[in-house]
């Protein structure tokens, strides 16, 4: 017998032994005798394998992506969404016989079988389907039985498990589905999971657009995403890419000329790692809790189930809101820093620095609490680590700055920045179109649209006047600018007399429209006395303010409770929407990963005030733009021309908060500016008033919106009530009518009698 025949018999003996032994082992693994093998995935999970999929948040156009919620940043694609160049590059590199085997490659099997008999498994034989088994079920890391204590035995068991799972996958899915699943489950590094995110991260392309040049990089990353990362390790990446390109040439997919050209070409990267702080980051993070609550109620996982969440945010308006805030806050911060002249911005009501501000503020930080828990609040170690300098990157309007700061230094630095919030809403539908919660989400996580609540200052006054108008007081009702004193049930402060912003009383008789336009405190207090604080609270709640409000005299100046910008924009929208409050909302529908609608969302609505009162309040708000001394008079002429605009500024005590609310017939927007802490503010009231700090944000935003037809927002006029008004809006015609004041004598009932037959 010659040596050739002997070798044939040996090979067949190995194959037969492998077959018999393999069948025995497979049976053992399936039944998991005594917990030796760790078991296999259930048949159901094999038939329906699942991988974590990112849930995607979309702009209102339903196409552009705002961002994603994920544990692993992955978005699945189908086989038809893959370029042929990508598929070919993968197969020549990982499994050239993929289309010819049923999950196990015979050549690889013979190589692995010899290892099984000798317990000297050396790898090899892993088809794409077997690799998919590992990606889906973690065969080398999960469900390990007691025999895995021997590394060699564990490797053999793992390989057999992959054979079993691969065969099941091949029987359940087409080759195209397996290949797509494989590319969807790969980790490519740089926070990219799955081929779609990887294509976007490295090349800013869809998988359907990937060429051989780009595919060679992506396929190189499959087995070692760090080692072959073209950004971190370009030399390794170039060597591996050459190997992949050679496979394409070797199997006749590209000619020698193409190979030579591709080998020396650059990587062609357009690298951009998904950044959770880009786009409407504040919006995305604030609404996450509501989305998680919805998922809990409906049995979904926001971070793994690949939901498609469609929002009301307009891409263009969102961009313009961010630009408007960036432009204003960059300038305002420069002014703020310059006017401080080296003084600290945390000051008390008398303009003196609060000396223990930083010491008290640091105690509210997570870093302090962690160090205090470890070392104790009175230890020298706590003080040492709070003042220990270390390298860090900090925010600036000129770009990130690398510096050396201690925790105390860092707190002092960041507390000197003014913050801001902006929101715009479509009053008729409740659709929130733009939401910017702060100056930079990367460094300042706190949202100043919905999370943050502050005293509204004079932006609360329209609810006082709305309550008065609802009771019959017309916009032309005249009141004298004179001190108004409240008798309080407080022995320590028995009376309260609110002052005007300039500390003076003019003695002038003016209409309540002009008084609101000029934000005269004494006249608002006069009206509040007539209607009662409770009436103002009830009106604010009816219009959409949901935060608690104290029915106290100081509420007439907005000092009776904290409210959010989100609430104020919704409440002002009630005036534009003919008295119907529509809840500001931001999600229109949620679909599952296959596009099946899970829920359509409709905002809450309720009749809040009469359309007559609503229209009269719009007339009152227009006074800020039309009345002499109005706080909106300084708005650009191009905004006011052929356009109805209503507005109200607001500034709290010591100018801790600056507000501006602007309303048009189809868009209501609001801006807030102030320090994260109310003790951080301008050193004089005039510089920090809302007309100077917040109004420019709204103005810049509206100019950009009107200039871009893609926003769909056009100028126009407020809609009139369906029934004629019986109130005169031209105050020149109203001058002869007596009103309820000390100087003019008669009561409001006489006004209503005289105006009963006047129609608008």
XYZ file of C-alpha atoms in Angstrom:
760
model
C 0.000 0.000 0.000
C 1.547 3.292 -1.053
C 1.794 6.384 1.068
C -0.932 8.183 -0.884
C -3.580 5.588 0.020
C -2.484 5.648 3.635
C -3.003 9.403 3.753
C -6.470 8.981 2.217
C -7.457 6.482 4.916
C -6.113 8.763 7.640
C -8.079 11.709 6.366
C -11.301 9.701 6.164
C -10.674 8.295 9.609
C -10.320 11.849 10.934
C -13.488 12.936 9.169
C -15.441 9.928 10.439
C -14.142 10.380 13.953
C -14.945 14.062 13.806
C -18.443 13.287 12.595
C -19.150 10.727 15.304
C -17.487 12.781 17.995
C -19.129 15.936 16.783
C -22.584 14.369 16.809
C -22.008 13.206 20.362
C -20.801 16.610 21.473
C -23.622 18.388 19.640
C -26.180 16.187 21.365
C -24.518 16.899 24.683
C -24.478 20.636 24.099
C -28.117 20.716 23.017
C -29.170 18.861 26.154
C -26.499 20.612 28.274
C -25.643 17.578 30.373
C -25.088 18.571 34.007
C -24.546 22.189 32.997
C -21.216 21.354 31.351
C -21.770 23.283 28.135
C -23.853 26.330 29.068
C -26.713 25.645 26.664
C -27.808 27.261 23.412
C -30.169 30.108 22.468
C -33.806 29.057 22.257
C -35.258 28.081 18.909
C -37.507 31.130 19.053
C -34.565 33.492 19.555
C -32.697 31.782 16.707
C -35.653 32.368 14.415
C -35.983 35.995 15.500
C -32.556 37.283 16.495
C -32.559 40.785 17.930
C -29.828 43.374 18.245
C -29.953 46.763 19.950
C -31.195 49.425 17.554
C -31.015 53.172 18.133
C -34.322 55.002 18.394
C -34.231 57.952 16.007
C -35.663 61.423 16.583
C -36.737 63.269 13.406
C -37.384 66.899 12.515
C -40.879 67.888 11.388
C -40.089 67.045 7.756
C -39.827 63.368 8.726
C -36.549 62.985 6.845
C -33.778 64.851 8.653
C -32.528 63.261 11.864
C -32.280 65.292 15.081
C -30.420 62.571 16.946
C -30.699 59.122 18.488
C -31.212 57.395 21.806
C -29.050 54.308 22.155
C -26.863 52.026 24.216
C -25.043 51.145 21.017
C -25.315 53.652 18.191
C -26.839 51.360 15.586
C -29.371 51.751 12.777
C -30.257 48.673 10.746
C -30.314 48.594 6.939
C -31.573 45.985 4.482
C -29.518 44.181 1.844
C -30.924 46.476 -0.857
C -29.422 49.461 0.969
C -25.863 48.105 0.604
C -23.624 48.934 -2.331
C -22.364 46.018 -4.429
C -18.785 47.226 -3.883
C -19.252 46.925 -0.122
C -20.735 43.428 -0.405
C -17.975 42.237 -2.728
C -15.205 43.642 -0.509
C -16.678 41.914 2.528
C -16.961 38.530 0.831
C -13.450 38.430 -0.677
C -12.061 39.308 2.759
C -14.176 37.297 5.174
C -15.957 34.476 3.328
C -15.366 34.022 -0.422
C -17.524 30.871 -0.499
C -20.402 32.490 1.411
C -22.957 31.906 -1.366
C -21.938 28.251 -1.760
C -22.132 26.884 1.786
C -24.994 26.365 4.220
C -23.398 28.092 7.164
C -20.344 25.848 7.548
C -17.456 25.848 5.076
C -16.175 22.269 4.488
C -12.544 23.335 4.149
C -12.699 25.252 7.374
C -14.592 22.386 8.977
C -11.787 19.903 8.210
C -9.270 22.311 9.678
C -11.382 22.841 12.801
C -12.243 19.112 13.105
C -8.617 18.152 13.536
C -8.444 20.645 16.375
C -11.559 19.141 17.943
C -9.959 15.659 18.070
C -6.654 16.890 19.465
C -8.108 19.650 21.695
C -5.601 21.942 19.993
C -8.121 24.199 18.273
C -6.298 26.846 16.245
C -9.265 28.784 14.864
C -10.246 29.032 11.239
C -13.384 27.886 9.527
C -15.572 30.801 10.724
C -18.010 31.709 8.001
C -19.924 34.973 7.981
C -22.903 33.077 9.355
C -20.833 31.709 12.228
C -19.471 35.173 12.951
C -23.043 36.449 12.962
C -23.857 33.779 15.550
C -21.119 35.189 17.773
C -22.288 38.792 17.196
C -25.904 37.971 18.017
C -25.503 35.528 20.892
C -22.049 36.119 22.335
C -21.053 32.463 21.963
C -17.511 33.102 23.218
C -18.583 35.083 26.279
C -22.130 34.127 27.314
C -23.752 30.925 28.596
C -20.506 29.213 29.543
C -20.773 25.856 31.314
C -18.377 24.220 33.760
C -16.220 22.713 30.986
C -15.165 26.214 29.969
C -12.735 26.217 32.870
C -10.413 24.432 30.420
C -9.645 27.070 27.787
C -9.008 24.619 24.958
C -12.172 22.667 25.649
C -14.109 25.940 25.866
C -12.852 26.989 22.433
C -14.007 23.713 20.920
C -17.460 23.981 22.545
C -17.798 27.560 21.338
C -16.994 26.555 17.766
C -19.539 23.736 17.821
C -22.180 26.089 19.182
C -21.480 28.445 16.305
C -21.879 25.558 13.821
C -25.277 24.674 15.310
C -26.510 28.295 15.353
C -25.165 28.954 11.844
C -27.094 26.007 10.407
C -30.276 27.240 12.098
C -29.746 30.786 10.810
C -29.181 29.512 7.261
C -32.449 27.603 7.434
C -34.355 30.634 8.706
C -32.931 33.446 6.560
C -31.818 34.106 3.010
C -28.170 34.773 2.225
C -29.013 38.422 1.643
C -30.690 38.748 5.045
C -27.750 37.064 6.792
C -25.240 39.336 5.099
C -27.233 42.463 6.032
C -27.646 41.252 9.623
C -23.905 40.639 9.817
C -22.988 44.167 8.717
C -25.668 45.605 11.029
C -24.223 43.863 14.100
C -20.538 44.733 13.637
C -18.763 47.220 15.915
C -16.631 49.583 13.828
C -15.234 51.750 16.624
C -15.671 55.518 17.125
C -19.100 54.903 18.679
C -20.323 53.364 15.411
C -22.327 50.153 15.613
C -23.644 48.773 12.358
C -22.755 49.618 8.786
C -25.108 52.592 8.413
C -23.669 54.525 11.355
C -20.127 53.503 10.351
C -20.636 54.798 6.801
C -21.954 58.088 8.168
C -19.211 58.374 10.806
C -16.210 57.760 8.558
C -17.442 58.973 5.159
C -20.701 60.904 5.663
C -22.334 58.524 3.204
C -25.109 55.978 3.119
C -24.087 52.300 2.806
C -25.566 52.317 -0.701
C -22.964 54.939 -1.732
C -19.847 53.156 -0.457
C -17.125 52.496 -3.069
C -14.247 49.975 -3.068
C -11.938 52.617 -1.621
C -14.230 53.236 1.325
C -15.344 49.628 1.702
C -11.717 48.545 2.154
C -11.508 50.773 5.267
C -14.838 49.638 6.705
C -14.098 45.935 6.164
C -10.639 46.411 7.709
C -12.307 47.621 10.910
C -14.399 44.481 11.377
C -11.923 42.359 13.340
C -9.901 45.084 15.075
C -11.716 48.463 15.119
C -9.055 50.155 17.258
C -5.926 48.698 15.652
C -7.095 49.567 12.149
C -8.816 52.876 12.955
C -7.713 55.296 10.192
C -7.794 58.253 12.592
C -5.948 56.748 15.555
C -3.662 54.311 13.756
C -3.317 55.432 10.128
C -0.260 53.250 9.341
C -1.969 50.091 10.563
C -5.098 51.085 8.687
C -3.158 51.627 5.454
C -1.453 48.220 5.720
C -4.745 46.434 6.378
C -6.474 48.334 3.580
C -3.747 47.182 1.179
C -4.432 43.597 2.207
C -8.156 43.990 1.576
C -7.591 45.682 -1.772
C -5.228 42.871 -2.783
C -8.031 40.357 -2.124
C -10.229 42.309 -4.523
C -7.516 42.097 -7.170
C -6.728 38.467 -6.356
C -10.318 37.379 -6.983
C -10.638 39.473 -10.127
C -12.953 42.153 -8.776
C -10.607 45.034 -9.696
C -7.805 45.109 -12.268
C -4.118 45.798 -11.568
C -4.382 49.433 -12.601
C -7.257 50.062 -10.188
C -5.442 48.211 -7.431
C -2.262 50.250 -7.879
C -4.250 53.473 -7.864
C -6.312 52.623 -4.768
C -3.309 51.454 -2.746
C -1.622 54.867 -2.946
C -4.797 56.953 -2.577
C -5.753 58.813 0.595
C -8.431 57.458 2.903
C -11.064 59.933 1.702
C -12.427 60.366 5.221
C -15.191 62.733 6.266
C -14.917 61.736 9.887
C -17.656 62.873 12.253
C -18.407 60.916 15.416
C -22.045 61.137 16.488
C -22.207 63.949 19.028
C -25.061 63.949 21.505
C -24.449 67.653 22.130
C -25.068 68.721 18.520
C -28.365 69.969 17.109
C -31.319 70.526 19.485
C -29.462 68.745 22.310
C -31.411 70.418 25.123
C -34.687 69.444 23.477
C -33.540 65.867 22.987
C -32.444 65.430 26.577
C -35.437 67.151 28.190
C -38.047 65.089 26.321
C -36.159 61.834 26.951
C -37.903 61.302 30.297
C -41.327 61.595 28.677
C -40.297 59.147 25.967
C -38.964 56.703 28.559
C -42.246 56.930 30.483
C -44.174 56.216 27.261
C -41.931 53.218 26.566
C -42.472 51.860 30.079
C -46.231 52.129 29.663
C -46.204 50.472 26.246
C -43.527 47.799 26.698
C -40.694 49.266 24.607
C -37.037 50.017 25.224
C -36.139 53.515 24.016
C -32.447 52.586 23.821
C -32.735 49.283 21.958
C -35.986 48.935 20.001
C -35.255 51.195 17.045
C -38.304 53.428 17.470
C -38.904 56.263 15.015
C -40.008 59.406 16.825
C -41.362 62.284 14.747
C -41.283 65.780 16.257
C -42.632 69.234 15.507
C -39.190 70.892 15.497
C -38.528 72.733 12.236
C -34.934 72.238 11.084
C -34.589 75.763 9.669
C -36.194 77.571 12.570
C -34.140 75.538 15.027
C -30.976 76.584 13.211
C -32.019 80.252 13.240
C -32.891 80.120 16.933
C -29.446 78.748 17.753
C -27.740 81.327 15.535
C -29.742 84.168 17.096
C -28.833 83.045 20.601
C -25.148 82.542 19.750
C -24.888 85.997 18.159
C -26.615 87.817 21.017
C -25.015 85.923 23.898
C -21.480 86.240 22.510
C -21.923 90.006 22.350
C -23.774 90.231 25.656
C -21.146 88.191 27.490
C -18.463 90.575 26.270
C -20.499 93.536 27.540
C -21.134 91.751 30.831
C -17.461 90.954 31.399
C -16.372 94.462 30.449
C -18.829 96.204 32.766
C -17.748 94.054 35.723
C -14.243 95.551 35.519
C -12.752 92.620 37.402
C -15.457 92.446 40.065
C -17.308 89.221 40.803
C -20.793 89.003 39.234
C -22.401 87.402 42.319
C -23.729 90.404 44.188
C -26.446 91.123 46.744
C -29.317 93.607 46.479
C -27.012 96.429 47.560
C -24.454 95.684 44.840
C -21.900 94.090 47.172
C -20.056 90.871 46.374
C -21.444 87.802 48.152
C -18.217 86.630 49.759
C -19.326 83.086 50.574
C -21.055 82.505 47.220
C -18.473 80.074 45.813
C -18.059 78.242 49.146
C -21.813 77.654 49.349
C -22.269 76.878 45.647
C -19.480 74.265 45.488
C -21.312 72.264 48.168
C -24.176 71.676 45.743
C -21.947 70.066 43.084
C -21.571 66.287 42.528
C -17.771 66.581 42.821
C -18.038 68.104 46.277
C -20.524 65.500 47.484
C -18.311 62.685 46.213
C -15.191 64.088 47.895
C -17.066 64.891 51.110
C -18.378 61.338 51.274
C -14.876 59.961 50.806
C -12.890 62.299 53.092
C -15.447 64.034 55.322
C -16.702 67.603 55.220
C -14.119 68.973 57.671
C -11.026 67.190 56.341
C -7.925 68.825 54.906
C -8.111 66.308 52.051
C -11.438 67.738 50.914
C -9.965 71.235 50.715
C -6.833 69.874 49.012
C -8.692 68.134 46.203
C -11.105 71.036 45.687
C -8.104 73.290 45.065
C -5.905 70.775 43.226
C -5.086 72.091 39.712
C -5.603 69.664 36.823
C -5.761 69.850 33.064
C -9.192 70.377 31.567
C -10.938 71.798 28.525
C -13.368 74.637 29.154
C -15.956 76.520 27.118
C -15.423 79.913 25.517
C -17.167 81.786 22.716
C -13.914 81.639 20.768
C -13.796 77.842 20.966
C -12.736 75.259 23.537
C -9.754 76.218 25.691
C -7.248 73.767 27.183
C -6.215 75.041 30.593
C -5.329 74.056 34.156
C -8.049 74.666 36.734
C -8.952 73.379 40.165
C -12.595 72.521 40.891
C -12.929 75.862 42.653
C -11.359 77.715 39.704
C -13.658 75.920 37.284
C -16.761 76.833 39.288
C -15.718 80.498 39.463
C -15.086 80.508 35.711
C -18.378 78.937 34.671
C -20.563 80.916 37.096
C -19.561 84.124 35.306
C -21.377 83.094 32.111
C -24.839 84.410 31.375
C -27.306 81.753 30.267
C -30.320 81.907 27.983
C -33.341 79.990 26.759
C -35.503 80.379 23.652
C -38.639 78.669 22.389
C -40.936 79.330 19.417
C -44.365 77.798 18.905
C -47.137 77.742 16.345
C -50.126 78.973 18.419
C -52.894 77.366 16.386
C -51.452 73.824 16.448
C -49.283 73.828 19.564
C -46.302 72.709 17.473
C -43.005 73.734 19.056
C -40.819 74.849 16.172
C -37.571 75.777 17.927
C -36.078 74.998 21.334
C -32.681 76.182 22.558
C -32.219 75.521 26.250
C -28.832 77.120 26.849
C -25.651 78.527 25.344
C -23.801 75.190 24.923
C -25.108 71.777 25.940
C -21.652 70.200 26.045
C -20.662 72.341 29.014
C -23.995 73.568 30.426
C -26.502 70.724 30.676
C -29.309 72.555 32.436
C -32.274 73.438 30.200
C -33.730 76.941 30.508
C -36.855 76.319 28.423
C -38.754 73.760 30.490
C -36.460 72.602 33.269
C -35.600 76.042 34.572
C -38.206 78.203 36.280
C -37.685 81.818 37.311
C -39.773 84.799 38.375
C -41.446 86.171 35.209
C -41.212 89.852 36.136
C -43.342 92.087 33.951
C -44.106 89.301 31.485
C -46.782 88.357 34.033
C -48.558 91.726 33.676
C -50.628 90.690 30.616
C -52.481 88.176 32.810
C -53.369 90.963 35.264
C -54.675 93.109 32.422
C -56.415 90.141 30.765
C -58.340 89.540 33.989
C -59.296 93.233 34.054
C -60.403 93.216 30.413
C -62.414 90.073 31.069
C -64.195 91.996 33.823
C -65.023 94.867 31.441
C -62.088 97.268 31.657
C -61.261 98.449 28.090
C -57.717 99.020 26.762
C -58.399 102.782 26.798
C -59.242 102.815 30.495
C -57.146 105.648 32.017
C -55.264 105.451 35.312
C -52.962 107.958 36.988
C -49.303 106.996 37.473
C -49.245 107.475 41.245
C -48.221 105.398 44.289
C -50.477 102.482 45.183
C -50.242 101.114 48.728
C -51.343 97.686 49.870
C -52.169 96.919 53.486
C -50.567 93.574 54.322
C -51.333 91.081 57.032
C -47.702 91.166 58.140
C -46.708 92.964 61.366
C -43.127 93.270 60.122
C -44.170 94.826 56.805
C -47.661 96.246 57.275
C -47.775 97.975 53.880
C -46.290 97.577 50.427
C -45.974 100.314 47.805
C -44.469 99.086 44.519
C -42.124 101.494 42.771
C -41.647 102.088 39.071
C -38.412 100.997 37.423
C -36.960 104.518 37.612
C -38.178 105.034 41.175
C -40.446 107.929 40.098
C -44.166 108.564 39.599
C -45.054 110.901 36.761
C -48.577 111.794 37.885
C -49.569 111.313 34.248
C -52.936 109.865 33.365
C -52.480 107.126 30.811
C -54.464 104.252 29.350
C -53.809 100.772 30.600
C -52.642 99.903 27.065
C -49.916 102.533 27.258
C -49.157 101.520 30.849
C -48.591 97.916 29.847
C -46.601 98.961 26.786
C -44.290 101.066 28.959
C -44.421 98.551 31.832
C -45.522 101.095 34.466
C -45.625 99.214 37.783
C -47.894 101.600 39.686
C -50.709 101.283 37.168
C -50.497 97.490 37.107
C -50.708 97.577 40.922
C -53.736 99.873 40.672
C -55.509 97.420 38.375
C -54.527 94.468 40.576
C -56.178 96.196 43.542
C -59.373 96.569 41.540
C -59.576 92.963 40.321
C -57.815 91.140 43.244
C -54.690 88.941 43.065
C -56.867 85.814 42.920
C -58.404 86.955 39.625
C -54.909 87.368 38.142
C -53.875 83.894 39.333
C -57.005 82.343 37.865
C -56.432 84.087 34.545
C -52.806 82.911 34.356
C -53.813 79.327 35.098
C -56.623 79.478 32.541
C -54.182 80.647 29.870
C -51.753 77.800 30.518
C -49.454 78.657 33.448
C -49.360 75.436 35.459
C -46.758 76.338 38.100
C -48.055 77.346 41.558
C -48.707 81.070 41.939
C -49.301 82.944 45.189
C -52.315 85.261 45.192
C -50.321 88.134 46.695
C -50.003 91.816 45.715
C -46.403 91.420 44.466
C -47.648 89.024 41.791
C -48.663 92.087 39.760
C -44.923 92.548 39.154
C -44.308 88.830 38.565
C -42.984 88.129 42.065
C -45.441 85.512 43.218
C -44.021 82.301 41.804
C -41.526 80.865 39.342
C -42.587 79.847 35.828
C -40.870 78.298 32.814
C -40.377 79.803 29.387
C -42.261 76.783 28.047
C -45.344 77.790 30.074
C -45.145 81.463 29.137
C -44.937 80.800 25.389
C -47.918 78.467 25.637
C -49.904 80.990 27.672
C -49.218 83.933 25.318
C -50.273 81.680 22.439
C -53.749 81.592 23.983
C -54.211 85.258 23.045
C -53.254 84.570 19.414
C -55.400 81.438 19.213
C -58.637 83.386 19.900
C -58.760 82.372 23.550
C -58.145 78.638 23.136
C -55.187 77.295 25.092
C -53.303 74.625 23.150
C -50.707 72.637 24.988
C -47.212 73.193 23.562
C -46.210 69.805 22.221
C -43.346 68.292 20.330
C -44.075 64.675 19.332
C -46.520 63.945 16.518
C -46.174 60.167 16.301
C -44.044 57.165 17.247
C -43.434 54.213 14.914
C -41.722 50.901 15.515
C -38.577 49.883 13.634
C -40.671 48.613 10.715
C -42.594 51.855 10.304
C -45.803 50.677 11.978
C -47.483 53.587 13.775
C -47.645 52.886 17.493
C -49.309 56.140 18.532
C -50.364 59.478 17.083
C -50.226 62.391 19.513
C -52.758 65.202 19.714
C -52.225 68.211 22.003
C -54.638 69.083 24.776
C -56.923 72.033 24.090
C -59.400 74.005 26.168
C -61.379 77.202 25.923
C -59.537 79.532 28.276
C -60.951 83.025 27.625
C -63.410 84.601 25.222
C -62.190 85.476 21.754
C -63.118 89.099 22.537
C -60.783 89.185 25.547
C -58.079 87.418 23.541
C -58.265 89.964 20.721
C -58.250 92.916 23.101
C -55.125 91.454 24.717
C -53.449 91.292 21.306
C -54.323 94.966 20.907
C -52.780 95.580 24.340
C -49.617 93.680 23.394
C -49.315 95.622 20.139
C -48.983 98.705 22.314
C -45.370 97.747 23.078
C -44.611 98.408 19.402
C -47.092 101.220 18.694
C -47.264 103.319 21.879
C -44.708 106.023 22.593
C -42.302 104.631 25.177
C -43.303 101.053 24.392
C -40.634 98.450 25.185
C -40.910 96.968 21.681
C -40.507 100.237 19.775
C -36.858 99.517 19.097
C -37.597 96.426 16.991
C -36.375 96.560 13.398
C -38.702 98.395 11.013
C -38.552 95.489 8.582
C -40.229 93.317 11.222
C -43.002 95.819 11.978
C -43.750 96.841 8.401
C -47.000 95.252 7.148
C -47.020 92.959 10.159
C -48.855 92.716 13.471
C -46.471 92.264 16.390
C -47.336 92.102 20.058
C -44.645 92.097 22.706
C -43.847 92.262 26.396
C -40.539 92.635 28.172
C -39.828 91.523 31.702
C -37.036 92.238 34.171
C -36.895 90.961 37.735
C -35.406 92.751 40.730
C -31.701 93.559 40.312
C -32.035 92.440 36.665
C -31.461 88.803 37.614
C -33.808 87.772 34.810
C -34.429 89.405 31.454
C -37.454 88.270 29.416
C -38.978 89.061 26.057
C -42.194 87.625 24.646
C -43.076 88.271 21.018
C -46.303 87.286 19.272
C -47.299 87.338 15.599
C -50.326 85.875 13.867
C -48.633 82.510 13.274
C -45.639 82.291 15.618
C -45.114 83.009 19.301
C -41.619 83.110 20.724
C -40.010 83.842 24.039
C -36.481 84.431 25.300
C -34.998 84.459 28.805
C -31.508 85.644 29.804
C -29.845 85.491 33.216
C -27.271 83.744 35.350
C -27.620 80.116 36.360
C -27.902 81.533 39.855
C -30.168 84.596 40.447
C -27.312 86.217 42.367
C -25.323 86.471 39.113
C -26.435 89.579 37.223
C -25.503 92.976 35.848
C -24.472 95.549 38.441
C -27.166 97.966 37.271
C -30.774 97.345 36.326
C -30.739 99.248 33.039
C -28.045 97.062 31.485
C -29.798 93.853 32.487
C -33.351 94.685 31.475
C -35.130 92.302 29.130
C -35.303 94.842 26.287
C -31.496 94.777 26.113
C -30.707 91.179 26.993
C -33.567 88.999 25.681
C -35.308 91.061 23.012
C -32.404 90.867 20.501
C -32.638 87.061 20.486
C -36.276 87.149 19.392
C -35.599 89.933 16.925
C -32.653 88.196 15.268
C -34.615 84.949 15.104
C -37.649 86.533 13.424
C -35.518 88.395 10.876
C -33.889 85.114 9.852
C -37.224 83.273 9.755
C -38.908 85.865 7.549
C -35.909 85.942 5.216
C -36.131 82.211 4.480
C -39.215 81.041 2.527
C -38.443 77.446 3.528
C -39.752 78.182 7.020
C -43.243 78.825 5.643
C -43.642 81.737 8.079
C -44.941 84.941 6.537
C -46.005 88.325 7.858
C -49.659 88.968 8.516
C -52.320 90.361 10.821
C -54.087 89.040 13.880
C -57.435 87.435 13.177
C -60.399 89.494 14.345
C -63.165 88.015 16.512
C -66.129 86.443 14.775
C -68.466 88.952 16.489
C -68.000 92.759 16.393
C -66.402 94.339 19.450
C -68.403 96.767 21.593
C -65.189 98.361 22.865
C -63.520 101.367 21.271
C -59.857 100.733 20.433
C -59.064 104.269 19.291
C -58.356 105.992 22.579
C -58.581 109.452 20.981
C -62.307 108.805 20.580
C -62.451 107.600 24.147
C -61.052 110.664 25.921
C -64.374 112.156 26.859
C -65.623 109.166 28.784
C -65.525 109.320 32.583
C -63.730 106.520 34.407
C -63.214 105.237 37.900
C -60.407 107.355 39.324
C -60.281 109.807 42.172
C -59.992 112.718 39.765
C -62.645 111.633 37.275
C -65.166 110.323 39.725
C -67.644 107.855 38.238
C -67.448 104.090 38.061
C -66.653 101.489 35.471
C -70.317 100.677 35.001
C -70.685 104.128 33.393
C -67.896 103.265 30.958
C -69.662 100.100 29.900
C -72.933 102.001 29.491
C -71.301 104.675 27.326
C -69.460 102.125 25.177
C -72.293 99.661 24.855
C -73.266 100.780 21.363
C -69.736 101.365 20.055
C -68.624 98.717 17.607
C -65.220 98.016 16.080
